[in-house]
Coordinates of N, CA and C and ligand atoms in Angstrom, one line a residue:
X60 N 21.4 -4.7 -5.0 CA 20.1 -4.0 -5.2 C 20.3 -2.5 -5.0
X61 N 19.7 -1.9 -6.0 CA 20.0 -1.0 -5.9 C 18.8 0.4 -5.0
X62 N 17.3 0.2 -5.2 CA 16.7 0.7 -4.5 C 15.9 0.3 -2.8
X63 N 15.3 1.1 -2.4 CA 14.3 0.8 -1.0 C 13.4 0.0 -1.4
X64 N 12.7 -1.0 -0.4 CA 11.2 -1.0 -0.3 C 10.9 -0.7 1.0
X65 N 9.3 0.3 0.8 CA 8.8 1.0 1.6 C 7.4 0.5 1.3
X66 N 6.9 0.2 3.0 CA 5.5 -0.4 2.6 C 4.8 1.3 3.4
X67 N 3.4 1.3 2.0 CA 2.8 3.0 3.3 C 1.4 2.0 3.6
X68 N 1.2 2.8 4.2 CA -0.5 2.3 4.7 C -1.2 3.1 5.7
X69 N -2.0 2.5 6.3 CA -3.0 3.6 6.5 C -4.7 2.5 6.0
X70 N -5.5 3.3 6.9 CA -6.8 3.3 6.9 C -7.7 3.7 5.2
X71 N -8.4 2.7 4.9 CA -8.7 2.9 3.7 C -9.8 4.3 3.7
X72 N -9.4 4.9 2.2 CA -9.7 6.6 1.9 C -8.9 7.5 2.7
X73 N -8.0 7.2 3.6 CA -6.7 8.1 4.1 C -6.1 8.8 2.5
X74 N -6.4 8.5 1.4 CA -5.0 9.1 0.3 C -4.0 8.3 0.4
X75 N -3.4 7.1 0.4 CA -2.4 6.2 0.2 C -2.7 6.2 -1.4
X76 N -3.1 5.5 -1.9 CA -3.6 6.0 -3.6 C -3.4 6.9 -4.0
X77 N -3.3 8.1 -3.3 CA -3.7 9.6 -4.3 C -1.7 9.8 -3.6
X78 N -1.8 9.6 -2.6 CA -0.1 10.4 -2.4 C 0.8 9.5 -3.3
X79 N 0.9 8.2 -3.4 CA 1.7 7.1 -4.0 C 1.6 7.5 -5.4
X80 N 0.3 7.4 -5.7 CA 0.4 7.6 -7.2 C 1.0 8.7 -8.1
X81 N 0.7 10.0 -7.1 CA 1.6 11.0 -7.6 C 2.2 10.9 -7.4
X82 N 3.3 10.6 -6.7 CA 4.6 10.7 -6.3 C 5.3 9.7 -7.6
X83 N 5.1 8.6 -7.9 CA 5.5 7.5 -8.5 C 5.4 8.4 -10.0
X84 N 4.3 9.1 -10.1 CA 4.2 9.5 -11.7 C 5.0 10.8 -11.9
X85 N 6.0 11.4 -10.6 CA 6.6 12.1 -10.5 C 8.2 12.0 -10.5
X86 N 8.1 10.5 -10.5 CA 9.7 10.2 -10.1 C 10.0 8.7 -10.7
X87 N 11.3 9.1 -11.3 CA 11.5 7.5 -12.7 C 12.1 6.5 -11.6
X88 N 12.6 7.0 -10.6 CA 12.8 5.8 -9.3 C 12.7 5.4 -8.8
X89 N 11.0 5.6 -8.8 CA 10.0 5.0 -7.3 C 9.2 4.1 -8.1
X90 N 8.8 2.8 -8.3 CA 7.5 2.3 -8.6 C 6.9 1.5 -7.4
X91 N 5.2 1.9 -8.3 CA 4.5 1.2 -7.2 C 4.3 -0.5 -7.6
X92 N 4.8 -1.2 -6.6 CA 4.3 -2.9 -6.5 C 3.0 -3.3 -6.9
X93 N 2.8 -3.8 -8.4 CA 1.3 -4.2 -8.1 C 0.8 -5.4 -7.7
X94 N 0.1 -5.3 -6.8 CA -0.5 -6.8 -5.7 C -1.6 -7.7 -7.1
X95 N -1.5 -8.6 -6.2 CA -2.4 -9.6 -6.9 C -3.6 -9.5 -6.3
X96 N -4.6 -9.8 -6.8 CA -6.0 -9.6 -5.8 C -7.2 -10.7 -6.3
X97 N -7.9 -11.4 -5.7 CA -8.8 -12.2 -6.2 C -10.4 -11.0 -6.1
X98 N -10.2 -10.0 -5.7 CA -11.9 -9.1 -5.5 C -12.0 -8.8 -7.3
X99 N -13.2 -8.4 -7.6 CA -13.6 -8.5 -8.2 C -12.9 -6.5 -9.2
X100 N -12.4 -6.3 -10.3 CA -12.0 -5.0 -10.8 C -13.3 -4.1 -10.2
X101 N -13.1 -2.9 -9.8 CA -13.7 -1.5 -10.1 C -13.9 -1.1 -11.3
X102 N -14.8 -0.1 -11.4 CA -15.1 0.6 -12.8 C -13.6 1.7 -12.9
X103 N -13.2 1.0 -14.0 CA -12.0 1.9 -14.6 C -10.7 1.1 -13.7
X104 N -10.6 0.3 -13.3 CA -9.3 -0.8 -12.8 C -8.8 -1.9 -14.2
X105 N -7.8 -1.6 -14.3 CA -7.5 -2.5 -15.6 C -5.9 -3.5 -14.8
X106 N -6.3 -5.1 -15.2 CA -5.2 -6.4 -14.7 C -4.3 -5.8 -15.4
X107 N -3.4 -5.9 -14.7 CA -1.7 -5.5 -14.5 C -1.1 -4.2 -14.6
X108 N -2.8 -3.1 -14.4 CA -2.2 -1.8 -13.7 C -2.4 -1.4 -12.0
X109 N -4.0 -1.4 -11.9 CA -4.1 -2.0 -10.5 C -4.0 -2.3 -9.0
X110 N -4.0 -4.1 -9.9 CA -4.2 -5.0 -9.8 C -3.6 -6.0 -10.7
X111 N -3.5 -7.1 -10.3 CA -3.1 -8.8 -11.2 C -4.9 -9.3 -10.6
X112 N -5.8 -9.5 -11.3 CA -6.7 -9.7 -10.8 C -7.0 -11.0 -11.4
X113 N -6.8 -12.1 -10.2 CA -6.7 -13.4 -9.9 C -8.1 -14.4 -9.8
X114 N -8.6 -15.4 -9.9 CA -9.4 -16.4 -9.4 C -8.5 -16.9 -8.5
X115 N -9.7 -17.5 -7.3 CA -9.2 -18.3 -5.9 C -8.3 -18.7 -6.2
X116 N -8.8 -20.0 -7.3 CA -7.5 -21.1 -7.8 C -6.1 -20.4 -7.6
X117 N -6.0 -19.5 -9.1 CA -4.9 -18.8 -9.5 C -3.9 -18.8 -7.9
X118 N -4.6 -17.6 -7.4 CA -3.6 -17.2 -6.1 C -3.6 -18.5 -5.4
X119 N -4.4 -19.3 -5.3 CA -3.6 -20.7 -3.8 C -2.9 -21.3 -4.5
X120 N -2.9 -21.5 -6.0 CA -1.6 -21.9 -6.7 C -0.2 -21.2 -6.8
X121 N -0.5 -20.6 -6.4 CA 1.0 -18.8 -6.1 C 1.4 -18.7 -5.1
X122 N 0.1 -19.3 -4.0 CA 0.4 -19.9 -2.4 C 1.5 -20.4 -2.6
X123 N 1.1 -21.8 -3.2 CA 1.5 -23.0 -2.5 C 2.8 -23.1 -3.9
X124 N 3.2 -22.3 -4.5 CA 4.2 -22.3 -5.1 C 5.3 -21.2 -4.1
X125 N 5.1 -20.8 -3.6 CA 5.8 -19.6 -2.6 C 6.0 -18.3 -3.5
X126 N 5.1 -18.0 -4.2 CA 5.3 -17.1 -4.8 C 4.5 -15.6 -4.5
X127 N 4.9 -15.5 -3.1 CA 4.2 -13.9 -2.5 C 5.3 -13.7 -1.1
X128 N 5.9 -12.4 -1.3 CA 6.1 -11.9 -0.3 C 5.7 -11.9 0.9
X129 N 4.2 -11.9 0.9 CA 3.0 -11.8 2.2 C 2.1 -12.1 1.7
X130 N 0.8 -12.5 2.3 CA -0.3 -12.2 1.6 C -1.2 -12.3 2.2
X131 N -2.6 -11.8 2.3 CA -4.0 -12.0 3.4 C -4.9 -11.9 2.8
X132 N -6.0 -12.1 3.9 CA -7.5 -12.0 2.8 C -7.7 -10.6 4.0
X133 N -8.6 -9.6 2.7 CA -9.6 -8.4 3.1 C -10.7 -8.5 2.8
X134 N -12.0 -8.3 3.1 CA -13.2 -8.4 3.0 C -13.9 -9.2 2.4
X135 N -13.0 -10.6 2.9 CA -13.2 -11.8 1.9 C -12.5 -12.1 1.0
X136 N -11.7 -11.5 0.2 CA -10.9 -11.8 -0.7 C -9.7 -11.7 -0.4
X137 N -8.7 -12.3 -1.2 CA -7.1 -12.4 -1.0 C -6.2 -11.4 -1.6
X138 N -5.5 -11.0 -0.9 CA -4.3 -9.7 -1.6 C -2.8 -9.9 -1.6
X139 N -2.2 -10.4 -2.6 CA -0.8 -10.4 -2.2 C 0.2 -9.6 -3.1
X140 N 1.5 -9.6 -2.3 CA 2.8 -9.3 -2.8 C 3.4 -9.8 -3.7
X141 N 3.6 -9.7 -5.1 CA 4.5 -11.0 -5.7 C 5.9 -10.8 -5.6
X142 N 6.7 -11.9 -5.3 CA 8.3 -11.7 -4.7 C 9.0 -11.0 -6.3
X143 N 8.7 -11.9 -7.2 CA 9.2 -11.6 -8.5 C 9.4 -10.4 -8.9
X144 N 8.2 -10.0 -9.1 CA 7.8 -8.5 -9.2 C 8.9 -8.2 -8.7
X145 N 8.6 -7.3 -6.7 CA 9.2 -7.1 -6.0 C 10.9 -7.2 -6.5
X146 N 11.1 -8.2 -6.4 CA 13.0 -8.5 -7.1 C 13.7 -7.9 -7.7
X147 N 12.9 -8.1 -9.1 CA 13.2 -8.0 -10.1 C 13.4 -5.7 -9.9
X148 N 12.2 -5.1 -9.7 CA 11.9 -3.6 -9.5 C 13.2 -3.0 -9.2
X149 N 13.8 -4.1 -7.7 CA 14.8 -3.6 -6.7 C 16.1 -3.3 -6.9
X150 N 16.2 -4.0 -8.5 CA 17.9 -4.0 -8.7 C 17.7 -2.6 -9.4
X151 N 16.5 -2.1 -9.9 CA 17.5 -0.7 -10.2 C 16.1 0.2 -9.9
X152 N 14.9 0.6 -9.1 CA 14.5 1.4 -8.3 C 14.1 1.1 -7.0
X153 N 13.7 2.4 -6.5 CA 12.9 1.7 -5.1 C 11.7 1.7 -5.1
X154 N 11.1 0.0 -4.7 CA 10.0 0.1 -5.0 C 8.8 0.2 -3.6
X155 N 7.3 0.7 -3.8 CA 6.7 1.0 -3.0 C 5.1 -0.4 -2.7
X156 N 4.9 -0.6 -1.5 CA 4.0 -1.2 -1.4 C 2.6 -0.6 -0.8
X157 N 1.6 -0.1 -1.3 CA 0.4 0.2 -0.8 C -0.3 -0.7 -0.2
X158 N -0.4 -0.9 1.2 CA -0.3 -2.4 1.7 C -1.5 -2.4 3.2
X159 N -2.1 -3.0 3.9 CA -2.5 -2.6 4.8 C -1.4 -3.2 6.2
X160 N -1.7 -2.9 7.2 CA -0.7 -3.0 8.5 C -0.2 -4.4 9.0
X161 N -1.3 -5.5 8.8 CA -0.7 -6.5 8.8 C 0.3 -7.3 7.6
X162 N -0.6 -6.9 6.7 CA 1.3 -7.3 5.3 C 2.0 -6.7 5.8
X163 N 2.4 -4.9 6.0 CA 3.0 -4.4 5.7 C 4.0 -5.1 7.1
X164 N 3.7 -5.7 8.0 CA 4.5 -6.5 9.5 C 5.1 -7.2 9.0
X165 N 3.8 -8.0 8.1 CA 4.6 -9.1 7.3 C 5.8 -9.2 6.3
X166 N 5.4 -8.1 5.6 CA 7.1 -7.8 4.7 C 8.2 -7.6 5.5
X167 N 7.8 -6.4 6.4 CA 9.2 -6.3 7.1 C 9.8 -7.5 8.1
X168 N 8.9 -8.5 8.0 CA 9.6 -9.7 8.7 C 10.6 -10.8 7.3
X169 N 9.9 -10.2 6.3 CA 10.3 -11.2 5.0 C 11.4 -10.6 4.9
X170 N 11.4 -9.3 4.9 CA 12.2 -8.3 3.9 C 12.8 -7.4 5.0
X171 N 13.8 -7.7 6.1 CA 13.6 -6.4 7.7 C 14.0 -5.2 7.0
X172 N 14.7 -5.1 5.9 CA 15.4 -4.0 5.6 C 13.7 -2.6 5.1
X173 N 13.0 -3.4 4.8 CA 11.6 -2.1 4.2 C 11.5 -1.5 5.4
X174 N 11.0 -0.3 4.8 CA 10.7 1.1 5.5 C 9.2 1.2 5.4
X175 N 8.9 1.1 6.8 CA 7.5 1.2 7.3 C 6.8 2.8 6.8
X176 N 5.6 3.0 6.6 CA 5.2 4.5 6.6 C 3.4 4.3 6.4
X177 N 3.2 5.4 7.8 CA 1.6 5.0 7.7 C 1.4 6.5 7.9
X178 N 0.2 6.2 6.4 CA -0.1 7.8 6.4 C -1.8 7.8 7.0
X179 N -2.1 9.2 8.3 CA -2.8 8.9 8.9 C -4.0 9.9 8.4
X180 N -5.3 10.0 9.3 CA -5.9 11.3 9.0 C -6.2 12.5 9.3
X181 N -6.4 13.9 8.9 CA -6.4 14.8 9.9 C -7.4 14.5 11.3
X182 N -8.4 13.6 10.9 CA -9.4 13.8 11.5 C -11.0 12.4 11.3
X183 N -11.2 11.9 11.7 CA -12.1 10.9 11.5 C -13.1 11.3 10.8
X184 N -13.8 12.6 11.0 CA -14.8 12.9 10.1 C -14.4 13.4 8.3
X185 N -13.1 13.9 8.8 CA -12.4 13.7 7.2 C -12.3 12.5 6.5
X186 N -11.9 11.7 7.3 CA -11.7 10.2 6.5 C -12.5 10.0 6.3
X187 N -14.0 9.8 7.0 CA -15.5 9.5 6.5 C -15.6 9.8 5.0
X188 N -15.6 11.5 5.2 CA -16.1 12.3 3.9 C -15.3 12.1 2.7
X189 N -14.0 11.4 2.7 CA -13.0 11.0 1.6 C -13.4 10.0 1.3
X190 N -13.9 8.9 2.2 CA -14.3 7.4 2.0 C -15.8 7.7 1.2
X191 N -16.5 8.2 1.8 CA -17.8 8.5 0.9 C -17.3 9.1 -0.3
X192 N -16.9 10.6 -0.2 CA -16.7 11.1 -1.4 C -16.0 10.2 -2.7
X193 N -15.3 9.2 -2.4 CA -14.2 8.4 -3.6 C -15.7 7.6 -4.3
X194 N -17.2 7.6 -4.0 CA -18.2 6.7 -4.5 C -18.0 5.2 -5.1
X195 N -16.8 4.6 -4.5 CA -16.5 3.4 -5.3 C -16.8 2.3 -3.6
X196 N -17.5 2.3 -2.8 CA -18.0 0.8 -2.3 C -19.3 1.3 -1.9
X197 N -19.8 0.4 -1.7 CA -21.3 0.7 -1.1 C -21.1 1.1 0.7
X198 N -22.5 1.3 1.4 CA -22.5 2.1 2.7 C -22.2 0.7 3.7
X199 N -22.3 -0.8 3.2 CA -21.8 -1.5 4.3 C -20.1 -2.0 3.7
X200 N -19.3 -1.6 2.2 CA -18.6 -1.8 2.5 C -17.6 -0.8 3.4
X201 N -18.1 0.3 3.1 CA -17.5 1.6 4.0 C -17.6 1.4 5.5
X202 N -18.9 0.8 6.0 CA -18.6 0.4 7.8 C -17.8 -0.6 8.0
X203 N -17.4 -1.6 7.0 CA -16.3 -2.6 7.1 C -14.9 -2.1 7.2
X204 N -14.8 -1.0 6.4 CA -13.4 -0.3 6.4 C -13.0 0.5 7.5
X205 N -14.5 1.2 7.8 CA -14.2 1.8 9.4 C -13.9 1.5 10.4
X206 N -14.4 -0.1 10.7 CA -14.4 -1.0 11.5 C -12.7 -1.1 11.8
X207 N -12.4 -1.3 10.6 CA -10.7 -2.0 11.0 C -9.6 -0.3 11.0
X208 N -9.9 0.7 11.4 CA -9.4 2.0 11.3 C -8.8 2.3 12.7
X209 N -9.6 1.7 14.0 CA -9.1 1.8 15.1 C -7.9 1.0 15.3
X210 N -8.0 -0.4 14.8 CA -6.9 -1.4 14.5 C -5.6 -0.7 14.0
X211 N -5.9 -0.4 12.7 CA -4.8 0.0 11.7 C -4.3 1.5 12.7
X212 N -4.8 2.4 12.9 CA -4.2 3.5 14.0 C -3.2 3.4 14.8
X213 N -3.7 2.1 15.5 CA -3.1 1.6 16.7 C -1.6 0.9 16.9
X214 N -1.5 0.7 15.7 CA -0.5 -0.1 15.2 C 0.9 1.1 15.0
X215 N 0.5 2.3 15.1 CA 1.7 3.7 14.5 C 3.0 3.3 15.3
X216 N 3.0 2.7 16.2 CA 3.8 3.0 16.8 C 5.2 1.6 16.5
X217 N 4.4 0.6 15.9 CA 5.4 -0.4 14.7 C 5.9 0.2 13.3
X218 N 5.8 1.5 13.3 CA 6.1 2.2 11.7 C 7.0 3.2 12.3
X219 N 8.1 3.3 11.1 CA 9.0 4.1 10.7 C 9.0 5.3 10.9
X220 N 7.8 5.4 10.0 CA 7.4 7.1 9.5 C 5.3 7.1 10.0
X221 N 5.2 8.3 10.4 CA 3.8 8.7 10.2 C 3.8 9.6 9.7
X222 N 2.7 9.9 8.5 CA 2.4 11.1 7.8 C 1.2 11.7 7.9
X223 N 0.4 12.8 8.5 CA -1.0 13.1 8.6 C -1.2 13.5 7.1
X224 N -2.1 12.9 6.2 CA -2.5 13.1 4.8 C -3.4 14.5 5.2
X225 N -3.0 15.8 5.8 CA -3.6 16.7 5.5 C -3.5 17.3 4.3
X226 N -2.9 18.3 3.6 CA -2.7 19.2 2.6 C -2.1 17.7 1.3
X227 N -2.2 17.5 0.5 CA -1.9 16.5 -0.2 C -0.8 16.6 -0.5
X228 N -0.5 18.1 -1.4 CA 1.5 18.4 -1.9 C 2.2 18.0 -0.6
X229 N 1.7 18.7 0.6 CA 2.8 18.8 1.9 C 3.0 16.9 2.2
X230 N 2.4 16.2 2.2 CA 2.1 14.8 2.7 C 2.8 14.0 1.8
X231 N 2.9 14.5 0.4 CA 3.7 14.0 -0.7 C 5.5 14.5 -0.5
X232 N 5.2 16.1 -0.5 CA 6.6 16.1 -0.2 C 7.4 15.6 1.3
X233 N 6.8 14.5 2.1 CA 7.1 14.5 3.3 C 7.5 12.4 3.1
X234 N 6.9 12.3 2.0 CA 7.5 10.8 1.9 C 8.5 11.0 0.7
X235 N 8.5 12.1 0.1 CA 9.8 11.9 -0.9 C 10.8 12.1 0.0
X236 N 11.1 13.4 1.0 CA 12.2 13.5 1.7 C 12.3 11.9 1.8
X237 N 11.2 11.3 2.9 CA 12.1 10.1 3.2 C 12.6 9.4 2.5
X238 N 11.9 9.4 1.2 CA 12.4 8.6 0.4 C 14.2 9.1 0.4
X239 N 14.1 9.8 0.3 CA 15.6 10.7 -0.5 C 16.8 10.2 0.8
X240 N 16.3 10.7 2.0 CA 17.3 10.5 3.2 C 17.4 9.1 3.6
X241 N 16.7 8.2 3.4 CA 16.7 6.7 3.5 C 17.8 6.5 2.3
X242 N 17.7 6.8 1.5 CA 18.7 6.2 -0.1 C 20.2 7.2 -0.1
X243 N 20.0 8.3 0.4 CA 21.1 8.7 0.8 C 22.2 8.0 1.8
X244 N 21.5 7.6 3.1 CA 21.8 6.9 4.3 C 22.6 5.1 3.7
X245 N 21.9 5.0 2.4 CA 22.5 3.9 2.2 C 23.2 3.4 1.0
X246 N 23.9 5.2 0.4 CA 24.6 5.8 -0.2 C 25.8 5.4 0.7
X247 N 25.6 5.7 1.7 CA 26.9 5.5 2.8 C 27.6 4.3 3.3
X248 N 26.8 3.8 3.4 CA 26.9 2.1 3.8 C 27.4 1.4 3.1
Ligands
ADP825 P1 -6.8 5.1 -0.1 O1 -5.9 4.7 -1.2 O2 -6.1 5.4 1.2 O3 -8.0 4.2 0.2 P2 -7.6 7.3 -1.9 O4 -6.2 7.7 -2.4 O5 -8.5 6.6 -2.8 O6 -7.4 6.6 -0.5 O7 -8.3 8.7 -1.4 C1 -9.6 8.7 -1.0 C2 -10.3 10.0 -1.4 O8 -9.7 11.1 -0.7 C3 -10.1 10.3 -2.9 O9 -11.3 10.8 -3.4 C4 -9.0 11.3 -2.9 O10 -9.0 12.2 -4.0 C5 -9.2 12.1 -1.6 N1 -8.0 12.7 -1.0 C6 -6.7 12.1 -0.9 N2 -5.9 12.9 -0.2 C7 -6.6 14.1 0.1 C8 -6.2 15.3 0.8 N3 -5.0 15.5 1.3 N4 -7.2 16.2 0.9 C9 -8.5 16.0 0.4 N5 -8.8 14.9 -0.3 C10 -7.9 13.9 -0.4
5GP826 P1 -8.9 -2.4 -2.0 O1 -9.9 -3.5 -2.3 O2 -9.5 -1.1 -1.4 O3 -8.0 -2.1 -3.2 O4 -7.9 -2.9 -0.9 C1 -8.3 -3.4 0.3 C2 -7.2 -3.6 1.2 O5 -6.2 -4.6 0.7 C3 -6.4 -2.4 1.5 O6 -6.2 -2.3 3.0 C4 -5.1 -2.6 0.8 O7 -4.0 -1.9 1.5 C5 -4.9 -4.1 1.0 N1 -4.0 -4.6 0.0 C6 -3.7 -4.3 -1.3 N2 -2.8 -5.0 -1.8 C7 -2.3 -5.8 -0.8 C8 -1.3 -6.8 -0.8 O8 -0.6 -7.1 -1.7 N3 -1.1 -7.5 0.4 C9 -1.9 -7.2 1.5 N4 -1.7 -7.9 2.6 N5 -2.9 -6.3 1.5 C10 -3.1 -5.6 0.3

């Protein structure tokens, strides 16, 4: 295999989407994993960019075939990793998982070799104002997401890397380093 897997995460409207995605659309050897999901698309979410956006059925048939890395349910619906995917990415980039804190445990028990990374926030009232500002869940799915923010925080100290998503470029240039010194390191090996 030739690339990393690195799961990031973080508290939803932290910028895990906005750092990942540029980074990935900046570099031909990073892609992002796309999960499978049974929730329902967003306006402007298109299946097999994403998302693999699934019925119940579909994913407990993917279950029960072993065909996920990890997988859980969030706010009632189910999210998984597909191994395939994943595999297949690894023999010639390193691929990335946008993941929340309990997959992201979960992979590194599937997978010990992934590189943990939780990107955090400057500040709680910033995360609010990002989570509002992004206008894509309503006001009680946003207290659902808050809800699990003290969890997901708490957890920093099972991760690799922490990155405070202050300044966007700086937060970006701080998971490419790792990227680079992780793949260097096993340049060596
Ligand atoms: P997540 O994927 O973690 O849920 P998003 O990437 O969707 O979060 O970001 C949530 C909102 O915050 C978006 O509107 C995004 O443009 C904005 N955002 C991301 N990073 C920053 C930053 N460093 N400074 C200000 N706004 C940011
Ligand atoms: P959203 O609905 O906002 O896209 O994602 C909700 C939550 O699901 C986020 O915390 C996100 O990180 C998590 N998630 C996305 N894909 C996966 C996955 O493949 N596995 C797991 N366990 N969680 C995921």
């Amino acid at each position: 295999m030739k690339g990393l897997l690195l799961a990031v995460s973080g508290p939803s409207g932290v910028g895990k989407g906005t750092i990942v995605k540029t980074l990935v659309s900046r570099r031909a050897d990073v892609v992002e994993s796309i999960s499978c999901t049974t929730r329902a698309p967003r306006e402007g979410e298109v299946h097999g960019r994403e998302y693999y956006f699934l019925t119940k059925e579909e994913f407990l048939r993917r279950v029960a075939e072993d065909d996920f890395l990890e997988y859980d349910e969030h706010f009632g619906n189910y999210y998984g990793t597909p191994k395939s995917f994943v595999r297949e990415m690894l023999k010639e980039r390193s691929v990335i998982l946008e993941i929340d804190v309990v997959g992201a445990l979960n992979a590194k028990k599937a997978f010990p070799e992934c590189v943990l990374v939780m990107i955090a926030p400057p500040s709680l009232e910033e995360l609010k104002r990002r989570l509002t500002s992004r206008n894509s869940e309503t006001d009680e799915e946003i207290e659902n997401r808050l809800s699990r923010l003290e969890y997901e925080l708490s957890q920093q100290d099972k991760y690799d890397y922490v990155i405070v998503n202050d300044y966007l470029e700086r937060a970006i240039a701080e998971l490419e380093k790792i990227i680079d010194n992780k793949q260097k390191e096993c340049e060596k090996i």
